[in-house]
Coordinates of C-alpha atoms and ligand atoms in Angstrom, one line a residue:
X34 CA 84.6 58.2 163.5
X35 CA 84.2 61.9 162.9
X36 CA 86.8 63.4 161.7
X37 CA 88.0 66.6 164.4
X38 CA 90.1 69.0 163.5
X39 CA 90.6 72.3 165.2
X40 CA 90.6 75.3 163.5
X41 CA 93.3 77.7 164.3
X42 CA 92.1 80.9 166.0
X43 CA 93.0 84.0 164.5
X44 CA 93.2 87.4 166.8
X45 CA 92.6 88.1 170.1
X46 CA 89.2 87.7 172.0
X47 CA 88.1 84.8 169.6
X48 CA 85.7 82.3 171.1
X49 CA 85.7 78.5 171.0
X50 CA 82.1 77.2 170.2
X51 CA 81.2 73.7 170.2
X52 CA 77.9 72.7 168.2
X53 CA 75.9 69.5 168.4
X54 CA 76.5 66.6 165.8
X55 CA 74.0 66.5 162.6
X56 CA 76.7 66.6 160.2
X57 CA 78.1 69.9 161.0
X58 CA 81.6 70.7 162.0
X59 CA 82.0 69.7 165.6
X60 CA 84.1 72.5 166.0
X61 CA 84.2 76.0 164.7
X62 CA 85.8 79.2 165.6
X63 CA 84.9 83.2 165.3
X64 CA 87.3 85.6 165.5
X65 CA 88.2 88.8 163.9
X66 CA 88.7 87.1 160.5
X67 CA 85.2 86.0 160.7
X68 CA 83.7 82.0 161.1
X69 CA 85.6 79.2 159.1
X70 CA 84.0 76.1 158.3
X71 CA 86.2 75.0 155.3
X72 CA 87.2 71.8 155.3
X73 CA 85.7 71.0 158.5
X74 CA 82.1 70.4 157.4
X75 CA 81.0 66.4 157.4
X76 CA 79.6 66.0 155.0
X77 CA 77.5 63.0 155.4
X78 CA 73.8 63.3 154.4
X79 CA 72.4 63.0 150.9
X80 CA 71.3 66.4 149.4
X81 CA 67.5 66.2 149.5
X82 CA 65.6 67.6 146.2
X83 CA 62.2 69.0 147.0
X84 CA 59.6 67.6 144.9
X85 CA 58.0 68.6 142.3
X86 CA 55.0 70.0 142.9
X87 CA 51.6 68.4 141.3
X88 CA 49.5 69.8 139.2
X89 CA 46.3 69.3 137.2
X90 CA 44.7 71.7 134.9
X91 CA 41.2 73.0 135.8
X92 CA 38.0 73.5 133.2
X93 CA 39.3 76.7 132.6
X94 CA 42.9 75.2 131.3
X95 CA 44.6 76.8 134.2
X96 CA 47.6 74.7 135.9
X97 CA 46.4 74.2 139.2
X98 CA 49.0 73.7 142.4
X99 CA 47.8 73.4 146.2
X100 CA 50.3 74.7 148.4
X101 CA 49.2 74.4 152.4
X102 CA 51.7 76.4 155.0
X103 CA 51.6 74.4 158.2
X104 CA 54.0 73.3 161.4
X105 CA 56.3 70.4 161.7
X106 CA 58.9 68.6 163.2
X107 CA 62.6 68.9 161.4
X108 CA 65.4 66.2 162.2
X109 CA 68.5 68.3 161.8
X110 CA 70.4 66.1 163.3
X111 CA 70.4 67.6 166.8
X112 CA 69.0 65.9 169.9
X113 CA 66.2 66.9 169.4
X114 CA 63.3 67.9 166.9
X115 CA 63.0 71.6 165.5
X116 CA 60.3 73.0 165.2
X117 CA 59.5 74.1 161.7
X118 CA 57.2 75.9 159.3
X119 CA 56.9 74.4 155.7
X120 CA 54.3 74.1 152.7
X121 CA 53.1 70.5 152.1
X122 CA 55.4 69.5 154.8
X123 CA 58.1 70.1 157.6
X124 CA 60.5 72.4 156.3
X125 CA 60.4 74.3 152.7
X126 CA 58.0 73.5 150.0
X127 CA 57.9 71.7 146.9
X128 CA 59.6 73.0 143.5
X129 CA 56.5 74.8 141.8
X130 CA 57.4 74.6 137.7
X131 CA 55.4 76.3 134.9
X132 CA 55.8 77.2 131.1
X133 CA 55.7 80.7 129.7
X134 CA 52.2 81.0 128.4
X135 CA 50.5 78.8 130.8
X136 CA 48.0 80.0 133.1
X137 CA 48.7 79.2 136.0
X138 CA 46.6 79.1 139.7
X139 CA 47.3 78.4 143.2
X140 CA 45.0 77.7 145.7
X141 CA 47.0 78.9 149.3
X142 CA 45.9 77.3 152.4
X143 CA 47.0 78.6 155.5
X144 CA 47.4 75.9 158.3
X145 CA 49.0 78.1 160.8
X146 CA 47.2 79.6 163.5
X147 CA 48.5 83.0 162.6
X148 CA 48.0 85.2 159.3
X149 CA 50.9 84.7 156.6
X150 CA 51.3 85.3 152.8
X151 CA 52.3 83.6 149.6
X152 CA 54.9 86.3 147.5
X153 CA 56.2 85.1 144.0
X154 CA 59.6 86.2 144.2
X155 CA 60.3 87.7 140.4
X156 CA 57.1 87.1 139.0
X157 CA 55.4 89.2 136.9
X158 CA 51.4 89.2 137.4
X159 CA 49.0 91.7 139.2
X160 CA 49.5 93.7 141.8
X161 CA 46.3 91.3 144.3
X162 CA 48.1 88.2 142.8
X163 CA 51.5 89.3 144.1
X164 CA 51.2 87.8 148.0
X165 CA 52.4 90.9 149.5
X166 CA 51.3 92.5 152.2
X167 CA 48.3 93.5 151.2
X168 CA 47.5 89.9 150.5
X169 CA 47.3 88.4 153.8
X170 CA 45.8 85.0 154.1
X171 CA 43.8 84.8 157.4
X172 CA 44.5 81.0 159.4
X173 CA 42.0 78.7 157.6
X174 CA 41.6 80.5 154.7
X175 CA 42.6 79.8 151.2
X176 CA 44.1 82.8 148.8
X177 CA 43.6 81.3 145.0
X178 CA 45.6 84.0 143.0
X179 CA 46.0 83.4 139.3
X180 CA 47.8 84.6 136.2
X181 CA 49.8 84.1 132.7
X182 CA 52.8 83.3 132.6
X183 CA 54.3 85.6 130.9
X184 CA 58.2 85.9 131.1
X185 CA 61.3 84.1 130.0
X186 CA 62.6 80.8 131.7
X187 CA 63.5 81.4 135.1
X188 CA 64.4 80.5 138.7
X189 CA 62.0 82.3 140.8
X190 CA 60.9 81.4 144.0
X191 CA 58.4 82.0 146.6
X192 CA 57.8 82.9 150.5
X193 CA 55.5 85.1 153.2
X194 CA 55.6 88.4 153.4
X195 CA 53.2 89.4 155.8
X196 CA 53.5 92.6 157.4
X197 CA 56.5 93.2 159.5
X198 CA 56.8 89.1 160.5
X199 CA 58.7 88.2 157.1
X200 CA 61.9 87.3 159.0
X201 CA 59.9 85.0 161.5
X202 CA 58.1 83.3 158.7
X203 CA 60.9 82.3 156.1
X204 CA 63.4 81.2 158.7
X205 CA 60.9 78.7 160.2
X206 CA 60.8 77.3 156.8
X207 CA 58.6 78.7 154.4
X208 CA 60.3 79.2 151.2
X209 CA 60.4 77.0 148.0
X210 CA 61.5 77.4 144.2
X211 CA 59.3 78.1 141.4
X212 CA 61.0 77.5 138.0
X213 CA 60.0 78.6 134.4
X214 CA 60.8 77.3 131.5
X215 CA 60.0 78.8 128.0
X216 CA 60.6 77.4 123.8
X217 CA 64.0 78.4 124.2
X218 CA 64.9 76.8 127.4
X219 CA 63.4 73.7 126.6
X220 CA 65.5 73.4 123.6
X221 CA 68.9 74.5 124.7
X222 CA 71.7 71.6 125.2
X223 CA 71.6 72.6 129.0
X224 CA 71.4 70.7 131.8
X225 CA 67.5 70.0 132.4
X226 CA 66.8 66.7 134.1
X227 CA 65.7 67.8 138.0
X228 CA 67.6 66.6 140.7
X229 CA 69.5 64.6 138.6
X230 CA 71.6 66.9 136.6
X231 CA 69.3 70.3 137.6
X232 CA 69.8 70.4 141.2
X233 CA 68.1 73.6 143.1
X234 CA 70.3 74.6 145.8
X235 CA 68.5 76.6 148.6
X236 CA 71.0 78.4 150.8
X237 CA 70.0 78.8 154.5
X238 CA 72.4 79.7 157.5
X239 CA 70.2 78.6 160.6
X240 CA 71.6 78.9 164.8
X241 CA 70.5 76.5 166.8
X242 CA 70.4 76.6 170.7
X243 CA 71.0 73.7 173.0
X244 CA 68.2 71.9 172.5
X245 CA 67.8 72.2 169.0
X246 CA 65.4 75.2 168.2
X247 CA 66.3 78.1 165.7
X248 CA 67.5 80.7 167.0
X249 CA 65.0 83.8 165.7
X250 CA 67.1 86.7 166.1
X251 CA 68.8 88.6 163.1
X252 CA 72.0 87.8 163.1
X253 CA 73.4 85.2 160.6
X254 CA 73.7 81.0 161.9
X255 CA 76.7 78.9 161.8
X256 CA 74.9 76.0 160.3
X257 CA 74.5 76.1 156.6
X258 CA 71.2 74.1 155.2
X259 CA 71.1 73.0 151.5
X260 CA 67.6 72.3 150.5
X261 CA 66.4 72.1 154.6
X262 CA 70.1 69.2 155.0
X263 CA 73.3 70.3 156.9
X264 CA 76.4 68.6 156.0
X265 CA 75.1 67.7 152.7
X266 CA 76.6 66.4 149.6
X267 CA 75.0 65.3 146.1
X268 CA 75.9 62.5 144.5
X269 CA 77.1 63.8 140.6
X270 CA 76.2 61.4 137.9
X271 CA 76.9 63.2 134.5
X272 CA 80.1 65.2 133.5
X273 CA 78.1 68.7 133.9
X274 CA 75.8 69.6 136.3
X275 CA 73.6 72.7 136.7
X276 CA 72.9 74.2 140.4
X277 CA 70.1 76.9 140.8
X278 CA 71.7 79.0 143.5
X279 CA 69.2 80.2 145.7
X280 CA 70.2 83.0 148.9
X281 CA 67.3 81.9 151.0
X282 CA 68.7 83.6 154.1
X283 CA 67.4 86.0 156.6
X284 CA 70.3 88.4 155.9
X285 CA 73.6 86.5 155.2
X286 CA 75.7 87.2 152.1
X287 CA 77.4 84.6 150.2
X288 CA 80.4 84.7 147.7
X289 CA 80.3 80.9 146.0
X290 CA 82.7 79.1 144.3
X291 CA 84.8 75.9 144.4
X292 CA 86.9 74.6 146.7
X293 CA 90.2 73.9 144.4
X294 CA 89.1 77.4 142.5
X295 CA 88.1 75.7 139.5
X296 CA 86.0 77.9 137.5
X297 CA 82.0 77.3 136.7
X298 CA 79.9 78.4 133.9
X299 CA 77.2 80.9 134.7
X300 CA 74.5 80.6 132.4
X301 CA 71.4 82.7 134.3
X302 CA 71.0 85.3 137.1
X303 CA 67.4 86.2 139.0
X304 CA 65.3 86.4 135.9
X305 CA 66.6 84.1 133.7
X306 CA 69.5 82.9 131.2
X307 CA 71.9 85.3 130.4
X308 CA 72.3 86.4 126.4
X309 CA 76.0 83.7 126.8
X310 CA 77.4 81.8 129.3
X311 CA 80.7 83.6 131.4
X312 CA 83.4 81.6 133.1
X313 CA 84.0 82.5 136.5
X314 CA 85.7 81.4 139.8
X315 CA 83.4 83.3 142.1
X316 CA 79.4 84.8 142.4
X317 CA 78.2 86.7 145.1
X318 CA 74.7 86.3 146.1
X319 CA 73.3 88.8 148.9
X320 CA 69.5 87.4 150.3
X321 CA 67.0 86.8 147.5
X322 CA 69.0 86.4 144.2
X323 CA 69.8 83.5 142.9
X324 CA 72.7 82.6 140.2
X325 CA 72.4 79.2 137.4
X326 CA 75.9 77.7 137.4
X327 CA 77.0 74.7 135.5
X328 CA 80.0 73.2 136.9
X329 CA 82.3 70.2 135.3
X330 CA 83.4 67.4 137.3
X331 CA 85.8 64.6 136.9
X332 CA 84.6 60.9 137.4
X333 CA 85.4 59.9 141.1
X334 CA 86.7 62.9 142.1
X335 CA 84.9 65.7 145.6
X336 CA 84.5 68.8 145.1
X337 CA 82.9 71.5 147.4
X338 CA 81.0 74.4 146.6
X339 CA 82.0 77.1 149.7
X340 CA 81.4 80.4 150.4
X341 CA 84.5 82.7 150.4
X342 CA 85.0 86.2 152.3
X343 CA 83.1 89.0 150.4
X344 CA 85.3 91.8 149.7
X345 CA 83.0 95.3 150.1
X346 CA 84.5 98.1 151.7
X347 CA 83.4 100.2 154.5
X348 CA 80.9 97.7 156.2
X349 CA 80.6 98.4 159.7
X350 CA 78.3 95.5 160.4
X351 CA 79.8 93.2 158.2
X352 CA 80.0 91.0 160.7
X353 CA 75.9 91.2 160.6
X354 CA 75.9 89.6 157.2
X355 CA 78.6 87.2 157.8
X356 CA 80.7 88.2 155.0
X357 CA 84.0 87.9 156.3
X358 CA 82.7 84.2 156.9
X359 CA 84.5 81.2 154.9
X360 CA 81.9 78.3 154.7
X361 CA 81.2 75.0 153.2
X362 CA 78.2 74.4 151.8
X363 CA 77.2 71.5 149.5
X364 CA 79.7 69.1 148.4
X365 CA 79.7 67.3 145.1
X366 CA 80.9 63.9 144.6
X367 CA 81.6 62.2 141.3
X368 CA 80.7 58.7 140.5
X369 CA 82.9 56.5 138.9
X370 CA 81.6 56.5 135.9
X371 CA 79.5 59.7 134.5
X372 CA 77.2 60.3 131.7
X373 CA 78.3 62.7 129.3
X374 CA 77.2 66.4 128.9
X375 CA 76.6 68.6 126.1
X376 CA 79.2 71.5 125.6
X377 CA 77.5 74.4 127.0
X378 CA 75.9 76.5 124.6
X379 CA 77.5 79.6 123.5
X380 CA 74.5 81.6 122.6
X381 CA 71.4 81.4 125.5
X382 CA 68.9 83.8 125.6
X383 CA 69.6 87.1 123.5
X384 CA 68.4 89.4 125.7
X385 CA 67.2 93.4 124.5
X386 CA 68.7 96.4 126.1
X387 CA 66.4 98.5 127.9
X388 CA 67.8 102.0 126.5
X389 CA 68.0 105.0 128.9
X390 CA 66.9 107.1 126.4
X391 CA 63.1 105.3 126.6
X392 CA 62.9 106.3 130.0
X393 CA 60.5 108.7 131.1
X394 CA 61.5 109.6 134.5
X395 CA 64.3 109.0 137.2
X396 CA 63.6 108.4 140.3
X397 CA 66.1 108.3 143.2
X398 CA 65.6 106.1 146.2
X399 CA 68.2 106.6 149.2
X400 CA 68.5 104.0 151.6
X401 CA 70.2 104.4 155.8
X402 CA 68.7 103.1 158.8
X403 CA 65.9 101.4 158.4
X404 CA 64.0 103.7 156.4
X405 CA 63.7 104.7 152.3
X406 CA 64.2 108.1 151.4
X407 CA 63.7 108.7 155.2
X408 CA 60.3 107.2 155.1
X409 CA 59.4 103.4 156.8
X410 CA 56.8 101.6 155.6
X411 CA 53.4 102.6 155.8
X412 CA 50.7 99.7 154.6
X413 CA 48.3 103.0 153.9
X414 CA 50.7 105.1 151.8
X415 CA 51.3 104.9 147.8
X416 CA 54.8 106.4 147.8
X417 CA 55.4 106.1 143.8
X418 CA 53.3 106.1 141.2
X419 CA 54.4 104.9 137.7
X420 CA 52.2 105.0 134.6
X421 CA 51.6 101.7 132.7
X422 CA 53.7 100.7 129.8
X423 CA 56.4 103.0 130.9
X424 CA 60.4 102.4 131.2
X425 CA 62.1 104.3 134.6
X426 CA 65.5 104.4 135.8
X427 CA 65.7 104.0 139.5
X428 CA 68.7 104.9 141.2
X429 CA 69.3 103.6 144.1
X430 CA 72.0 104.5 146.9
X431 CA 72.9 102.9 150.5
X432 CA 73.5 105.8 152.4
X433 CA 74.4 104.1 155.7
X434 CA 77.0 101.9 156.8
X435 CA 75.0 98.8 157.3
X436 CA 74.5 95.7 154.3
X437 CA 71.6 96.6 152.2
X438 CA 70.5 95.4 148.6
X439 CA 67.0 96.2 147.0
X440 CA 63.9 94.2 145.5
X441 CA 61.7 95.2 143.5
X442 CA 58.3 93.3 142.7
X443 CA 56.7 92.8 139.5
X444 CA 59.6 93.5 137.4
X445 CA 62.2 92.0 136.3
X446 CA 64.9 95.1 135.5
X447 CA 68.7 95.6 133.6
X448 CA 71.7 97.3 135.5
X449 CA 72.8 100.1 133.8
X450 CA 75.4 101.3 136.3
X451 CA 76.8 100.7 139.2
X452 CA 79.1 103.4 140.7
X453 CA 79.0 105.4 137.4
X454 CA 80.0 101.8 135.3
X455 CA 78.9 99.1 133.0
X456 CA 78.0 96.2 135.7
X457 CA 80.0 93.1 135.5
X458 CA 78.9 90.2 133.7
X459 CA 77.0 88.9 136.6
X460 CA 74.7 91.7 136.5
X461 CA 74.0 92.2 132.9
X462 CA 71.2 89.9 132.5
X463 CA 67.6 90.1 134.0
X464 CA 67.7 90.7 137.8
X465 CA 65.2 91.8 140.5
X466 CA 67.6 91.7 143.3
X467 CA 71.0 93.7 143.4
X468 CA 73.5 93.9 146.3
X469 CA 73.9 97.7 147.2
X470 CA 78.0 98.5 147.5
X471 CA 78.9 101.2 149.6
X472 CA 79.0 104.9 148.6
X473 CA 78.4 103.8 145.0
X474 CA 74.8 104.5 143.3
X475 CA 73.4 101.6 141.6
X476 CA 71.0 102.5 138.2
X477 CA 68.5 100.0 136.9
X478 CA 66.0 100.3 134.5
X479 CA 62.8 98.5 134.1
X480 CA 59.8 98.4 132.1
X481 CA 56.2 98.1 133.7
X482 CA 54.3 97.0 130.7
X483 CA 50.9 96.0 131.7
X484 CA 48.9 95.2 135.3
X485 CA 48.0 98.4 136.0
X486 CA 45.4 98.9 139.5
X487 CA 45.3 102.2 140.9
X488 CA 44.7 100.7 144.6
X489 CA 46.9 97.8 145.0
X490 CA 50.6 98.2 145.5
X491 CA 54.1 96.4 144.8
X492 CA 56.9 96.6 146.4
X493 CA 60.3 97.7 146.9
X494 CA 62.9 96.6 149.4
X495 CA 65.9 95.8 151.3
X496 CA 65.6 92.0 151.3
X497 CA 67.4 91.5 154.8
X498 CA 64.0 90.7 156.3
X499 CA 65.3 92.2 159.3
X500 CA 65.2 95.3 157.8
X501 CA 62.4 95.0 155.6
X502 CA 60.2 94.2 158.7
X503 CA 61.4 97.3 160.5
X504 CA 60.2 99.5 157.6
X505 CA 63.1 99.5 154.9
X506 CA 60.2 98.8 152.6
X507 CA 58.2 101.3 149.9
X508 CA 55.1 100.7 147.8
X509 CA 54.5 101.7 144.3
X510 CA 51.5 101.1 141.9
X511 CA 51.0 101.1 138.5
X512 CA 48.4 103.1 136.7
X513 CA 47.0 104.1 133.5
X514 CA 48.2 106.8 131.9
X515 CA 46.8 110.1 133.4
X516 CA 45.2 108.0 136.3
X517 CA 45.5 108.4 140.0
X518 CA 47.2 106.3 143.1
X519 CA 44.0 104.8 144.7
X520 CA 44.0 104.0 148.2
X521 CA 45.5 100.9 149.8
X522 CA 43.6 98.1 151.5
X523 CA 44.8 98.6 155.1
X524 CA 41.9 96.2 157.0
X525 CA 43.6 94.4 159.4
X526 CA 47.1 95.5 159.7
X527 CA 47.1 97.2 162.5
X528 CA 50.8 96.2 163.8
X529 CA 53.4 98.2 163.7
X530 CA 57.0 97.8 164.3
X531 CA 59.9 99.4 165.1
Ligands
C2O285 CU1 61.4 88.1 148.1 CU2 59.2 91.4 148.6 O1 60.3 89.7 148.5
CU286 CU1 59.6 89.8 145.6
CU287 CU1 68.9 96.4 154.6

């Protein structure tokens, strides 16, 4: 039988709920101190690895993937069915994988009945390649953007981001990885057999109501999914194993680490290894970065990988983002007898300071309510324009007392500050995400070397799709040098939301 344990309560006012089976804790408890599910998660269905995706290459030498977004039916373990979104199948997609210098194509088919996008979450291609909003795929249709791959090793990943309906979209499913690899990668002593000993681990906190349907509001869900499984655990098989930590959650923040402490190796961060690995005990991830650990094991031995309180300061809906939350999330179970692993390798992937001194301009980006530099979101309006082959700082401050961080598309940037010092190890490697503390100003830098199109813009935004439906979003295009901001496709988009 289940094992039932009740959690004590903590504070006045706290509330009793009682969830459904599928694995989860049959009992949990909220209260001041925030939801704790450690040590009461059962843990008793097999981690599930999405596939690879297939490819072929066309005439042209191009990798060719099909991805088709569709509905489904989930088993979550709950009495009944939910109904889900996913690409090639129920719930998520397949792992897309691709080589730096390959040439790559996808041919999107949209099997919904309502418009949706494909976005390539820290890739760098053309602006009408991106998957934006601007690159809305009509039901029926196929979008077949392609491009070079032409960035280091990386985990990347990809989801809709149609106008104003991210939220909706990626919590019914419709996420998936999309990993690089480059010369270097391949020939580093790390990890690199998938799902054997290079697991992807897509984070997902999900609500269910009482008959088994998501809950679509914005808050954050009691039930954490690993790769689309609650309650799941992976079965370890070699001494070291490498997890690609993915925050695939509408809004929820996550500080990882072990259960018995025991530190990990991080080795990479959003866009790709870091210069040499750092031991650590904890790495927070707010929605849309991801983190490569490596972590030891012992033959025989369980371990979990949880999610600890994040410690930020003046959050007034902290609560919002769950960070006060303790959860388990994937545990990790030794066999008897494991293969050995390679030391990891001291030296990664040297990576070239961006110097502040290259920079041409600064620009300042102030983020409180739903809006940036007190401006939401308009499909029609070019609100920066950088010139091609450039280096900026941005500096970017949360202004508000809500959880914010900021993405930016087609870059990949370096942290050069945050709250006036050297980031921590965590953020000194390539990143296209970054958590926004309170009251501090964080400064990046980034180069936008080549792609210029006057009329097609990126992005920029708080990835809490909440927010970035509601307008916490900007667009910015690269030009040539002395050329003007063309105007934005705006056919079709005629929602608007508040
Ligand atoms: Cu992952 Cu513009 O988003
Ligand atoms: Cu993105
Ligand atoms: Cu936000």
């Amino acid at each position: 039988m289940r094992r039932r344990r009740v959690v004590a309560l903590v504070g006045a006012g706290a509330v009793l709920a009682v969830c459904g089976g599928g694995g989860v804790a049959t009992l949990v408890a909220w209260s001041q101190a925030g939801l704790d599910t450690a040590g009461q998660v059962d843990f008793r269905n097999r981690l599930a690895v999405p596939p690879l995706a297939e490819s072929r290459i066309d005439r042209e030498g191009r990798r060719v993937f099909d991805l088709r977004a569709q509905e489904g039916r989930t088993d979550f373990g709950r009495d009944e069915a939910t109904r889900t979104w996913g690409f090639d199948g129920d719930y998520l997609g397949p792992t897309l994988r691709a080589k730096r210098g390959e040439r790559v194509l996808v041919n999107v088919v949209n099997g919904l009945d309502e418009p949706t996008s494909v976005h390539w979450h820290g890739m760098h291609l053309p602006a009408r390649m991106d998957g934006g909003p601007h690159q809305e795929v009509r039901p029926g249709a196929t979008w077949s953007p392609h491009w070079t791959v032409g960035q280091p090793a990386a985990t990347l990943w990809y989801h809709p981001h149609p106008h104003g309906e991210t939220a909706k979209h990626v919590l019914r499913g419709l996420a998936g990885m999309f990993i690089l690899d480059d010369e270097r990668s391949e020939g580093l002593a790390l990890p690199r057999e998938y799902g054997v000993d290079d697991i992807p681990v897509i984070v997902q906190d999900r609500q269910f109501d009482s008959r088994g349907r998501f809950r679509e509001g914005s808050g954050t869900g009691d039930t954490i999914l690993v790769n689309g499984i609650p309650g799941a655990y992976l079965d370890v098989r070699t001494e070291r194993v490498r997890l690609r930590l993915l925050n695939a959650s509408n809004s929820r923040m996550y500080t990882f680490g072990l259960s018995d402490d025991r530190p990990f190796t991080l080795i990479g961060s959003d866009g790709g290894l870091l210069p040499a690995p750092h031991s650590m005990t904890r790495i927070r991830l707010s929605p849309g970065e991801r983190a490569e650990i490596v972590v030891g094991m012992e033959a025989g031995e369980n371990v979990t990988l949880r999610s600890f309180p994040t410690n930020l300061h003046n959050i007034l809906s902290d609560r919002f983002a769950g960070i006060r939350d303790m959860l388990d999330v994937l545990q990790l179970r030794a066999e008897s007898n494991l293969a050995r692993s390679p030391e990891v390798p001291a030296v990664l992937a040297p990576i070239e300071p961006l110097g502040p001194a290259s920079a041409v301009t600064t620009r300042k980006f102030a983020l409180s309510g739903r809006q940036i530099n007190g401006e939401r979101m308009d499909m029609g309006r070019i609100d920066e324009v950088v010139t091609r082959d450039t280096t900026e700082i941005w500096e970017i401050t949360k202004e508000d007392g809500t959880l914010h961080n900021f993405h930016v598309h087609d870059v990949q940037f370096q942290v050069l500050s945050v709250g006036g010092v050297k980031p921590p190890v965590e953020l000194s490697g390539w990143k296209d995400t970054i958590l926004l503390p309170p009251n501090e100003t964080v400064r990046i830098i980034a180069r936008f070397a080549d792609y210029a199109d006057p009329d097609v813009p990126y992005m920029y935004h708080c990835h809490i799709l909440s927010h970035e439906d509601a307008g916490m979003m900007g667009q910015f295009v690269v030009v040539e040098p002395g050329q003007k901001a063309g105007r934005p496709d705006t056919q079709g988009h005629h929602k608007s939301h508040g």
